[in-house]
Coordinates of C-alpha atoms and ligand atoms in Angstrom, one line a residue:
M132 CA -67.5 -96.3 45.3
T133 CA -65.1 -93.6 44.2
D134 CA -66.2 -90.1 43.3
V135 CA -67.8 -89.8 39.9
L136 CA -65.3 -90.0 37.0
D137 CA -65.9 -87.9 33.9
V138 CA -64.9 -90.8 31.7
A139 CA -64.2 -94.4 32.5
I140 CA -62.2 -96.2 29.9
V141 CA -62.3 -100.0 29.6
G142 CA -59.1 -101.3 28.1
Y143 CA -55.6 -99.8 28.1
G144 CA -54.3 -100.8 24.7
P145 CA -53.1 -98.0 22.4
V146 CA -56.6 -96.7 21.8
G147 CA -57.7 -96.5 25.5
Q148 CA -54.3 -95.0 26.3
T149 CA -54.6 -92.3 23.6
L150 CA -58.2 -91.4 24.6
A151 CA -57.1 -91.2 28.3
I152 CA -54.3 -88.8 27.5
L153 CA -56.4 -86.6 25.2
L154 CA -59.1 -86.3 27.8
G155 CA -56.6 -86.0 30.8
Q156 CA -54.7 -83.2 29.0
R157 CA -58.0 -81.3 28.9
G158 CA -58.3 -81.7 32.6
W159 CA -61.1 -84.3 32.7
R160 CA -61.1 -86.9 35.4
V161 CA -60.4 -90.2 33.7
G162 CA -60.3 -93.7 35.2
V163 CA -58.9 -96.5 33.1
F164 CA -59.7 -100.2 33.9
E165 CA -57.5 -102.8 32.3
K166 CA -57.8 -106.5 33.0
Q167 CA -54.2 -107.5 32.4
P168 CA -51.8 -106.8 35.3
A169 CA -49.0 -105.8 32.8
A170 CA -48.8 -104.5 29.3
Y171 CA -48.9 -107.0 26.4
P172 CA -45.2 -107.4 25.7
L173 CA -45.2 -108.7 22.1
P174 CA -45.3 -106.8 18.8
R175 CA -48.5 -106.5 16.9
A176 CA -48.9 -103.3 14.8
V177 CA -45.8 -102.1 13.0
H178 CA -47.0 -99.2 10.9
F179 CA -48.7 -95.8 11.6
D180 CA -49.3 -93.0 9.2
H181 CA -48.6 -89.3 9.2
E182 CA -52.0 -88.4 10.6
V183 CA -51.6 -90.8 13.5
A184 CA -48.1 -89.3 14.1
R185 CA -49.7 -85.9 14.4
I186 CA -52.3 -87.2 16.9
L187 CA -49.5 -88.8 18.9
Q188 CA -47.6 -85.5 18.8
G189 CA -50.8 -83.9 20.2
A190 CA -50.7 -86.6 23.0
G191 CA -47.3 -85.4 24.0
L192 CA -45.1 -87.9 22.1
G193 CA -43.7 -85.6 19.5
E194 CA -40.2 -85.7 21.0
V195 CA -40.1 -89.5 21.3
L196 CA -41.6 -90.5 18.0
P197 CA -38.4 -90.1 15.9
R198 CA -36.5 -92.6 18.1
L199 CA -39.5 -94.9 18.5
S200 CA -40.1 -95.3 14.7
E201 CA -38.3 -95.4 11.4
P202 CA -39.7 -93.9 8.2
A203 CA -40.4 -96.2 5.3
D204 CA -40.0 -94.7 1.8
V205 CA -41.2 -97.7 -0.1
Y206 CA -43.6 -100.6 0.0
E207 CA -42.9 -102.9 -3.0
W208 CA -44.8 -106.0 -4.1
R209 CA -42.9 -108.6 -6.1
N210 CA -43.9 -111.9 -7.6
A211 CA -42.1 -115.3 -7.1
A212 CA -39.6 -114.4 -9.9
G213 CA -38.8 -111.1 -8.1
E214 CA -40.5 -108.9 -10.7
T215 CA -42.1 -105.7 -9.4
L216 CA -45.9 -105.8 -9.3
L217 CA -46.5 -102.6 -7.4
R218 CA -44.3 -99.9 -5.9
I219 CA -45.8 -97.5 -3.4
G220 CA -43.4 -94.6 -2.7
S221 CA -43.9 -92.7 0.6
S222 CA -42.7 -89.2 1.3
A223 CA -40.7 -88.3 4.4
A224 CA -42.8 -85.1 4.6
G225 CA -46.4 -86.2 4.7
L226 CA -49.4 -83.7 4.9
S227 CA -49.5 -83.8 8.7
G228 CA -45.8 -82.8 9.1
W229 CA -44.6 -86.4 9.7
P230 CA -43.4 -89.1 7.3
E231 CA -46.2 -90.8 5.5
A232 CA -45.2 -94.3 6.7
N233 CA -43.7 -94.9 10.1
M234 CA -42.5 -98.4 11.3
F235 CA -42.5 -99.2 15.0
S236 CA -43.0 -101.8 17.7
Q237 CA -46.4 -101.6 19.5
P238 CA -45.0 -102.4 23.0
D239 CA -42.6 -99.5 22.6
L240 CA -45.4 -97.1 21.7
E241 CA -47.6 -98.4 24.5
R242 CA -44.8 -97.9 27.0
E243 CA -44.4 -94.3 26.0
L244 CA -48.2 -93.7 26.0
D245 CA -48.4 -95.2 29.5
A246 CA -45.5 -93.0 30.7
R247 CA -47.3 -89.9 29.3
A248 CA -50.7 -90.9 30.8
R249 CA -49.1 -91.3 34.2
T250 CA -47.8 -87.7 34.2
L251 CA -51.4 -86.4 34.0
P252 CA -52.8 -85.8 37.5
S253 CA -56.5 -86.3 36.5
V254 CA -55.8 -89.8 34.9
E255 CA -55.9 -92.9 37.1
V256 CA -54.9 -96.3 35.7
H257 CA -56.2 -99.5 37.4
R258 CA -54.5 -102.6 36.2
A259 CA -55.7 -106.1 37.0
A260 CA -59.2 -104.6 36.9
E261 CA -61.6 -106.6 34.7
V262 CA -64.8 -104.9 33.9
V263 CA -67.6 -107.5 34.3
E264 CA -70.8 -105.4 34.3
L265 CA -72.1 -102.0 33.2
E266 CA -75.2 -100.7 34.9
P267 CA -77.1 -97.6 33.8
A268 CA -77.3 -94.9 36.5
D269 CA -78.7 -91.3 36.8
D270 CA -76.5 -89.1 34.5
G271 CA -74.0 -91.9 34.1
V272 CA -73.0 -95.5 34.2
V273 CA -71.8 -97.7 37.0
L274 CA -68.9 -100.1 36.1
V275 CA -68.5 -103.3 38.1
F276 CA -64.9 -104.6 38.0
T277 CA -63.0 -107.4 39.7
G278 CA -59.6 -106.5 41.2
A279 CA -56.4 -108.5 41.6
D280 CA -57.9 -110.1 44.8
G281 CA -61.0 -111.2 42.9
R282 CA -63.2 -108.9 44.8
R283 CA -65.8 -106.9 43.0
A284 CA -65.8 -103.1 43.2
R285 CA -67.8 -100.3 41.5
A286 CA -67.0 -97.0 39.8
R287 CA -69.3 -94.4 38.5
A288 CA -68.7 -92.3 35.4
R289 CA -70.5 -89.8 33.3
Y290 CA -69.4 -91.6 30.1
V291 CA -67.7 -94.9 29.3
G292 CA -65.3 -95.6 26.5
G293 CA -65.3 -99.2 25.4
C294 CA -61.7 -99.6 24.2
D295 CA -61.4 -103.3 25.1
G296 CA -60.2 -104.8 21.9
A297 CA -61.4 -107.4 19.5
N298 CA -63.1 -109.6 22.1
S299 CA -64.7 -106.6 23.7
F300 CA -66.9 -107.2 26.8
V301 CA -68.5 -103.8 26.3
R302 CA -69.5 -104.6 22.8
R303 CA -71.1 -107.9 23.8
R304 CA -72.8 -106.2 26.8
L305 CA -74.4 -103.6 24.5
G306 CA -75.5 -106.3 22.1
V307 CA -74.9 -104.1 19.1
P308 CA -75.0 -105.6 15.6
V309 CA -71.7 -106.5 13.9
T310 CA -71.2 -106.6 10.1
D311 CA -68.7 -109.3 9.2
L312 CA -67.5 -109.5 5.6
G313 CA -66.3 -113.0 6.1
F314 CA -62.9 -112.3 4.7
F315 CA -60.4 -114.2 7.0
F316 CA -57.1 -115.8 6.5
D317 CA -54.6 -117.3 9.0
W318 CA -51.1 -115.9 9.0
L319 CA -48.0 -116.9 10.9
I320 CA -46.4 -113.7 12.4
V321 CA -42.7 -113.9 13.1
D322 CA -40.8 -111.1 14.7
V323 CA -37.0 -111.1 14.5
L324 CA -34.1 -109.1 16.0
P325 CA -31.2 -109.4 13.5
K326 CA -27.9 -109.4 15.4
E327 CA -26.0 -107.7 12.5
P328 CA -26.9 -104.5 10.7
R329 CA -28.2 -105.1 7.2
V330 CA -29.8 -102.9 4.5
W331 CA -33.3 -104.3 3.7
D332 CA -34.3 -103.5 0.1
P333 CA -37.1 -102.8 -0.1
I334 CA -37.6 -101.7 3.5
N335 CA -41.2 -103.0 3.3
G336 CA -42.4 -105.6 0.8
Q337 CA -44.8 -108.3 -0.2
V338 CA -43.6 -111.5 -1.8
C339 CA -46.6 -112.5 -3.8
D340 CA -45.5 -116.1 -4.3
P341 CA -48.5 -118.4 -4.5
A342 CA -46.3 -121.1 -2.9
R343 CA -46.2 -118.9 0.2
P344 CA -47.5 -115.3 0.2
T345 CA -45.2 -113.5 2.6
T346 CA -45.0 -110.0 4.1
V347 CA -41.5 -108.7 4.9
V348 CA -41.4 -105.4 6.7
S349 CA -39.6 -103.3 9.2
G350 CA -40.8 -103.9 12.8
G351 CA -39.4 -100.6 13.9
P352 CA -35.7 -99.6 14.7
G353 CA -33.6 -102.8 15.0
R354 CA -36.5 -105.2 14.2
R355 CA -37.9 -107.1 11.2
R356 CA -41.4 -108.6 10.8
W357 CA -42.3 -111.6 8.6
E358 CA -45.9 -112.7 8.0
F359 CA -46.4 -116.1 6.3
M360 CA -49.9 -117.0 5.0
R361 CA -51.1 -120.4 6.1
L362 CA -51.7 -122.5 3.0
P363 CA -54.9 -124.4 2.3
G364 CA -54.8 -127.7 4.3
E365 CA -51.8 -126.7 6.4
D366 CA -52.0 -127.5 10.1
I367 CA -51.8 -124.4 12.5
A368 CA -50.0 -126.4 15.2
Q369 CA -47.3 -127.5 12.8
L370 CA -47.0 -124.0 11.3
N371 CA -46.7 -122.2 14.7
T372 CA -43.3 -123.7 15.8
D373 CA -39.8 -122.3 16.2
A374 CA -38.6 -124.9 13.7
T375 CA -41.1 -123.8 11.0
A376 CA -40.3 -120.1 11.6
W377 CA -36.6 -120.7 11.1
R378 CA -37.2 -122.8 8.0
L379 CA -39.4 -120.1 6.5
L380 CA -36.8 -117.5 7.3
Q381 CA -34.0 -119.4 5.4
P382 CA -34.4 -117.6 2.1
W383 CA -33.4 -114.4 3.9
A384 CA -30.2 -116.2 5.3
L385 CA -31.5 -115.9 8.9
H386 CA -30.6 -118.5 11.5
P387 CA -30.1 -118.6 15.2
G388 CA -26.4 -117.6 14.7
N389 CA -27.3 -114.1 13.3
A390 CA -30.8 -113.4 14.6
V391 CA -33.1 -113.7 17.6
L392 CA -36.6 -115.1 17.1
E393 CA -38.6 -112.7 19.3
R394 CA -41.9 -114.5 18.8
H395 CA -44.2 -116.4 16.5
A396 CA -47.9 -116.6 16.6
V397 CA -50.8 -117.4 14.3
Y398 CA -53.4 -114.7 13.9
T399 CA -56.7 -114.9 12.0
F400 CA -57.4 -111.5 10.4
H401 CA -61.0 -110.4 10.2
A402 CA -62.9 -107.7 8.3
R403 CA -65.8 -106.5 10.5
W404 CA -67.3 -103.5 12.2
V405 CA -70.0 -102.7 14.6
D406 CA -73.0 -100.8 13.2
E407 CA -73.7 -98.7 16.4
W408 CA -70.8 -97.1 18.3
K409 CA -72.9 -95.2 20.9
M410 CA -75.5 -96.6 23.2
D411 CA -76.7 -94.0 25.7
R412 CA -73.5 -93.0 27.5
V413 CA -71.3 -95.8 26.3
L414 CA -69.1 -95.4 23.2
L415 CA -67.0 -98.0 21.5
A416 CA -63.5 -97.3 19.9
G417 CA -60.6 -99.2 18.3
D418 CA -60.7 -102.9 17.8
A419 CA -63.9 -103.1 19.9
A420 CA -65.6 -101.3 17.1
H421 CA -63.8 -102.5 14.0
Q422 CA -61.1 -105.0 12.8
M423 CA -59.4 -105.3 9.5
P424 CA -56.7 -107.4 7.8
P425 CA -53.3 -105.7 8.3
F426 CA -52.3 -105.3 4.7
A427 CA -52.7 -101.5 4.8
G428 CA -51.3 -101.2 8.3
Q429 CA -54.5 -99.4 9.5
G430 CA -56.1 -101.3 12.4
M431 CA -54.5 -99.3 15.2
C432 CA -54.4 -96.2 13.1
A433 CA -58.2 -96.3 12.7
G434 CA -58.6 -96.8 16.5
I435 CA -56.3 -93.8 17.3
R436 CA -58.4 -91.7 14.8
D437 CA -61.5 -92.8 16.8
A438 CA -59.8 -91.5 20.0
A439 CA -59.0 -88.2 18.4
N440 CA -62.5 -87.7 17.1
L441 CA -64.2 -88.7 20.4
A442 CA -61.9 -86.7 22.7
W443 CA -62.8 -83.2 21.5
K444 CA -66.5 -84.1 21.3
L445 CA -66.5 -85.5 24.9
D446 CA -64.6 -82.4 25.9
L447 CA -67.3 -80.0 24.6
V448 CA -70.2 -82.1 26.0
L449 CA -68.6 -82.6 29.4
G450 CA -67.9 -78.9 29.5
G451 CA -71.6 -78.1 28.7
K452 CA -70.5 -76.4 25.5
A453 CA -72.4 -78.8 23.3
A454 CA -75.4 -81.1 23.7
D455 CA -74.9 -84.9 24.2
T456 CA -76.3 -85.3 20.6
L457 CA -72.9 -84.1 19.4
L458 CA -71.6 -87.6 20.3
D459 CA -73.9 -89.1 17.6
T460 CA -71.6 -87.5 15.0
Y461 CA -68.8 -89.7 16.3
A462 CA -70.2 -92.8 14.6
S463 CA -71.7 -91.0 11.6
E464 CA -68.2 -89.6 10.8
R465 CA -66.1 -92.6 11.7
I466 CA -68.0 -95.5 10.3
P467 CA -68.0 -94.5 6.6
Q468 CA -64.3 -93.9 6.8
V469 CA -63.5 -97.2 8.6
R470 CA -65.7 -99.1 6.1
Q471 CA -63.7 -97.7 3.2
V472 CA -60.4 -98.5 4.9
I473 CA -61.5 -102.1 5.6
G474 CA -62.6 -102.4 2.0
F475 CA -59.2 -101.2 0.8
S476 CA -57.4 -103.6 3.2
I477 CA -59.5 -106.4 1.7
E478 CA -58.7 -105.4 -1.8
L479 CA -55.0 -105.6 -1.0
G480 CA -55.6 -108.9 0.7
K481 CA -57.3 -110.3 -2.3
V482 CA -54.2 -109.6 -4.4
I483 CA -51.8 -110.9 -1.7
C484 CA -53.6 -114.0 -0.4
V485 CA -53.4 -115.9 -3.7
S486 CA -52.2 -119.5 -3.4
D487 CA -53.4 -120.7 -6.8
P488 CA -50.5 -120.6 -9.4
E489 CA -52.7 -119.9 -12.4
Q490 CA -54.6 -117.1 -10.6
A491 CA -51.2 -115.7 -9.5
A492 CA -49.8 -115.7 -13.1
A493 CA -52.9 -113.8 -14.4
R494 CA -52.5 -111.3 -11.5
D495 CA -48.8 -110.8 -12.2
A496 CA -49.3 -110.2 -15.9
A497 CA -51.9 -107.5 -15.3
M498 CA -49.9 -105.8 -12.5
I499 CA -46.6 -105.9 -14.3
A500 CA -48.2 -104.2 -17.3
T501 CA -49.7 -101.5 -15.0
V502 CA -46.6 -100.8 -13.1
R503 CA -44.6 -100.4 -16.3
E504 CA -47.1 -97.8 -17.5
T505 CA -47.6 -95.9 -14.3
G506 CA -44.3 -96.2 -12.3
P507 CA -44.4 -95.8 -8.5
T508 CA -47.7 -95.0 -6.9
P509 CA -48.1 -92.5 -4.0
P510 CA -49.9 -93.9 -1.0
L511 CA -53.7 -93.5 -1.1
P512 CA -54.8 -90.5 1.0
T513 CA -57.1 -91.5 3.9
P514 CA -60.7 -91.2 2.8
A515 CA -62.7 -88.3 4.2
I516 CA -64.8 -88.8 7.3
G517 CA -68.6 -89.2 7.0
P518 CA -71.3 -86.6 7.7
G519 CA -71.2 -84.8 11.0
V520 CA -69.7 -81.5 12.2
L521 CA -68.8 -80.3 8.7
R522 CA -69.9 -77.4 6.6
E523 CA -72.5 -78.7 4.3
G524 CA -71.7 -78.6 0.6
D525 CA -68.1 -77.9 1.1
A526 CA -65.9 -80.2 -1.0
R527 CA -62.9 -79.8 1.4
A528 CA -64.9 -80.5 4.6
G529 CA -63.9 -83.8 6.2
H530 CA -60.5 -84.0 4.6
L531 CA -57.3 -83.5 6.6
F532 CA -55.7 -80.1 6.9
L533 CA -51.9 -79.8 6.7
Q534 CA -49.4 -79.2 9.4
G535 CA -46.3 -77.3 8.2
R536 CA -43.4 -75.7 10.0
V537 CA -44.0 -72.2 11.2
G538 CA -42.3 -69.5 13.3
R539 CA -43.6 -67.0 15.8
G540 CA -41.2 -64.7 17.6
D541 CA -38.2 -66.8 18.5
H542 CA -40.0 -70.0 18.4
A543 CA -40.1 -72.2 15.3
G544 CA -41.4 -75.8 14.8
R545 CA -44.4 -77.8 13.9
F546 CA -47.6 -75.7 13.7
D547 CA -49.4 -77.4 16.6
D548 CA -46.5 -77.0 18.9
V549 CA -46.0 -73.3 18.1
I550 CA -49.6 -72.2 17.8
G551 CA -51.6 -74.7 19.8
R552 CA -54.4 -77.2 19.3
G553 CA -58.2 -77.0 19.1
F554 CA -60.4 -75.3 16.5
V555 CA -58.0 -73.1 14.4
L556 CA -58.9 -70.6 11.7
V557 CA -56.0 -70.2 9.3
S558 CA -55.5 -67.7 6.5
P559 CA -52.6 -66.5 4.4
A560 CA -54.4 -63.3 3.6
A561 CA -55.1 -61.6 7.0
D562 CA -55.7 -62.3 10.7
P563 CA -59.0 -64.2 10.7
K564 CA -59.8 -62.7 14.1
T565 CA -60.3 -59.3 12.4
R566 CA -63.2 -60.8 10.4
L567 CA -65.2 -62.0 13.4
A568 CA -67.9 -59.8 14.9
P569 CA -67.8 -59.6 18.8
D570 CA -70.4 -62.3 19.3
L571 CA -68.7 -64.8 16.9
A572 CA -65.3 -64.0 18.4
A573 CA -66.7 -64.6 21.9
F574 CA -68.2 -67.9 20.8
F575 CA -65.0 -69.0 19.1
E576 CA -63.0 -68.1 22.2
S577 CA -65.4 -70.0 24.5
I578 CA -64.6 -73.2 22.6
G579 CA -60.9 -72.5 22.8
G580 CA -60.7 -71.4 19.1
L581 CA -57.4 -70.0 17.8
T582 CA -56.5 -67.9 14.8
A583 CA -53.4 -67.8 12.7
H584 CA -52.4 -65.4 9.9
V585 CA -49.6 -67.4 8.2
G586 CA -47.3 -66.0 5.5
P587 CA -43.7 -65.0 4.8
E588 CA -44.2 -61.6 6.5
A589 CA -47.2 -62.5 8.7
P590 CA -47.1 -62.9 12.5
V591 CA -47.0 -66.6 12.0
R592 CA -44.1 -67.2 9.6
D593 CA -44.6 -69.9 6.9
V594 CA -41.1 -71.3 7.3
D595 CA -41.1 -73.8 4.4
G596 CA -43.9 -72.2 2.3
S597 CA -46.2 -75.1 2.8
Y598 CA -49.2 -73.0 3.7
A599 CA -48.7 -70.7 0.7
R600 CA -48.6 -73.7 -1.6
W601 CA -51.6 -75.5 0.0
F602 CA -53.9 -72.4 -0.1
A603 CA -52.8 -71.6 -3.6
Q604 CA -53.4 -75.2 -4.7
H605 CA -56.9 -75.2 -3.3
G606 CA -57.7 -71.7 -4.5
I607 CA -59.0 -70.5 -1.0
E608 CA -58.0 -67.9 1.6
A609 CA -59.3 -69.4 4.8
A610 CA -59.8 -72.8 6.4
L611 CA -61.3 -73.8 9.8
Q612 CA -59.5 -76.8 11.2
R613 CA -61.2 -79.0 13.9
P614 CA -59.2 -80.3 16.9
D615 CA -58.8 -83.7 15.1
F616 CA -57.1 -81.9 12.2
H617 CA -60.0 -82.3 9.8
I618 CA -61.3 -79.3 7.8
F619 CA -64.7 -78.1 9.0
G620 CA -64.9 -75.8 6.0
A621 CA -63.0 -73.5 3.8
A622 CA -63.7 -70.1 2.2
P623 CA -62.5 -68.4 -1.0
S624 CA -61.9 -65.1 0.8
V625 CA -60.7 -64.3 4.3
D626 CA -64.0 -62.5 4.7
G627 CA -65.6 -65.9 4.7
C628 CA -64.2 -66.6 8.2
A629 CA -67.4 -65.2 9.8
D630 CA -69.5 -67.6 7.9
L631 CA -67.2 -70.5 8.9
V632 CA -67.5 -69.7 12.6
A633 CA -71.2 -69.1 12.4
G634 CA -71.6 -72.4 10.6
L635 CA -69.6 -74.2 13.3
R636 CA -71.7 -72.6 16.0
T637 CA -74.8 -74.0 14.3
A638 CA -73.2 -77.4 13.7
L639 CA -72.3 -77.7 17.4
G640 CA -75.8 -76.6 18.4
S641 CA -74.2 -74.0 20.6
Ligands
FAD772 C1 -50.1 -109.2 13.5 C2 -50.8 -107.9 13.6 C3 -50.3 -106.9 12.8 C4 -50.9 -105.6 12.9 N1 -50.3 -104.6 12.2 C5 -50.9 -103.4 12.3 C6 -50.2 -102.2 11.7 O1 -49.2 -102.3 11.0 N2 -50.8 -101.0 11.8 C7 -51.9 -100.8 12.5 O2 -52.4 -99.7 12.6 N3 -52.6 -101.8 13.1 C8 -52.0 -103.1 13.1 N4 -52.6 -104.1 13.8 C9 -53.8 -103.9 14.6 C10 -53.5 -103.3 16.0 O3 -52.6 -104.1 16.7 C11 -54.8 -103.2 16.7 O4 -55.7 -102.6 15.9 C12 -54.6 -102.5 18.1 O5 -53.9 -103.2 19.0 C13 -56.0 -102.2 18.7 O6 -55.9 -101.4 19.8 P1 -57.0 -101.4 20.9 O7 -56.5 -100.5 22.0 O8 -58.3 -101.1 20.3 O9 -57.2 -102.9 21.5 P2 -56.1 -103.8 22.2 O10 -54.7 -103.4 21.9 O11 -56.5 -105.2 22.0 O12 -56.4 -103.4 23.8 C14 -57.6 -103.8 24.4 C15 -57.3 -103.9 25.9 O13 -58.5 -104.1 26.6 C16 -58.3 -105.0 27.6 N5 -59.6 -105.6 28.0 C17 -60.4 -106.5 27.3 N6 -61.5 -106.8 28.0 C18 -61.4 -106.1 29.2 C19 -62.3 -106.0 30.3 N7 -63.5 -106.7 30.4 N8 -62.0 -105.2 31.3 C20 -60.8 -104.5 31.3 N9 -59.9 -104.6 30.2 C21 -60.2 -105.3 29.2 C22 -57.3 -106.0 27.0 O14 -56.6 -106.7 28.0 C23 -56.4 -105.1 26.2 O15 -55.3 -104.6 26.9 C24 -52.0 -105.4 13.7 C25 -52.5 -106.5 14.5 C26 -51.9 -107.7 14.4 C27 -52.4 -108.8 15.3

C-alpha cells in the first residue's frame, strides 16, 4: 500500500478533475482513481455559467477559457410557426467577471483540466483503476481498486471524494437514500461539425414544436448540438441511427456534403439527488450526488460548484484549522441549491417536452402574450446556498460576490488574479485590515485571509467601477467573501469588519 493520501478521488470526470486541482493547488496529496484507461472522447455538457468560469479560472484555466468556449448572448424558444415564446438575453459581463453563458465541448475542457492537474506535483492520476471496495480504517479509508492487469491493489486516504458519476459505485457502497422525482424523457443527442462557417440565429434555441421538440445550440467553437425528443411510441433503436440523425437535420440544410456527424446517442435525462452527501470520511460530488435534465445546462455546473465548496472545507479540516464537522455544512449548503436548480430544470422541461398539439397551442398562447408584455428576460441568478458557514440573519449571505477588474501597482486584471483567492474582506471605504484587532487579524491570517480596499484612488484600483456600483447598490461598506466566492456576510460600515471576522471564527469553530 502506498503512503497515506490526504484525499483519494474516485472518478476523473470534470468534477473529480476540478476537486483534484483545487486540493493539489493547496498542496494536499491527492490520488485519483479512474476506471477508464482514456478520457471519454464524446461531447456531453455544452454550457457553463459565469460562476463556473470563475471556479475554472481559480483552477488555473483562466487563460484557456476564451479559446475553449464561445459566449452565447441569447437563448430563444420558438414555437412550430417560428414565433418567439421566450427570449433569455445573457450579458457578456456576468457577475463573476465572465460571460453569463459559455458554450464549449466537454472533452476539450476535460483535456485542459487533465493537463493542469498533471502540472501539480502532489496530484497523482491512476487510469484503468476501478475502485471496487471501500473499507473503513483508523483515521481514514482504504480503497481497493483493480489495475489494468486485473490485479487488486489498495490505497489509504484520510478522505475520499466519490466523483464517479451517475452510476456511482461509491454511492451504492454507502447505500444512501436517493430522491427521484420520476421526471425522465429520452432524447437523441446529435453533435455536428459544420464544414462551412454559418451565422446561427439564435445561437441557442429551443424549437417547441409538438411534432418534435428540439434543442439547437452551440457545442463550443466550430461545433453545433441538436437534441431531438423521442416521441411517444418511437423506437430507440430506430431513432439512434445515422440515417435518422441526417433526416432530422434536414430542416437546417445539413447533409454529409457540408457537415460531419460527430456522434449521436440516446440519453435518458433524470431528476434525482442523494439525501446524504457525507458518510464518515466519504463525500459524494457531481453526478454521483445529483442528476438533472439538461434544459438549464446546469448538471456539470452543479458538480463543479460541489468541488469548489468541498475543496476549501477539506483544506481547513486537513490543515487542522477546523473540525471535521465543518464538512457537514457541505451537504447542508449544497443540497437546497441543487434541489432548486433541479426543480427549475424540470419546469423548463415541462414547457419543452410537450408532444400534444392542443397542450402546445395553449402553452404558446400564454407564452407569446407574456413575451410581448415583458420582452427579453435576463437569466435567473443561481439560487443562494443553504444554511452553513454563513452569517446568520444576513440577507446577502450565501449569494455570490462579484469579480470585477482591478489594478494594483503595474498589474491589472480580474480581481482573483491580482489580489488572490481565499477568504477576502473587501471594502470601498478603508482597508479592512485596519479594523481588525490583533487577535482577529492573527486568526484571519491563519486561514489565509486577504483584505482589499477597492476604489478609484485606493490601493486596489476599481478599474471599471464595478465595486463602487455593487457596494452602492447594496447599501453596504464591507463584504466578507468565502473561497468559493459566496458572501459569508456583509456590513453597513467598514467598522463591521471585526464582527464579520469574529462571526467567521465562530462559524468555523476555530
Ligand atoms: C447530453 C448531455 C448534455 C449535457 N449538457 C450539460 C450542459 O450543457 N451543462 C452542464 O453543466 N451539464 C450538462 N450535462 C451534464 C454533465 O455532462 C455531467 O453533469 C457531468 O459530466 C458530470 O461530471 P462528473 O465528473 O460528476 O461525472 P462523469 O463525467 O460521469 O465522470 C465520472 C467518472 O467516474 C468514473 N468511474 C465510475 N465508476 C468508477 C469506479 N468504480 N472507479 C473508478 N472510476 C469510476 C467514470 O469512468 C467517469 O470517468 C449534460 C449531460 C448530457 C448527457
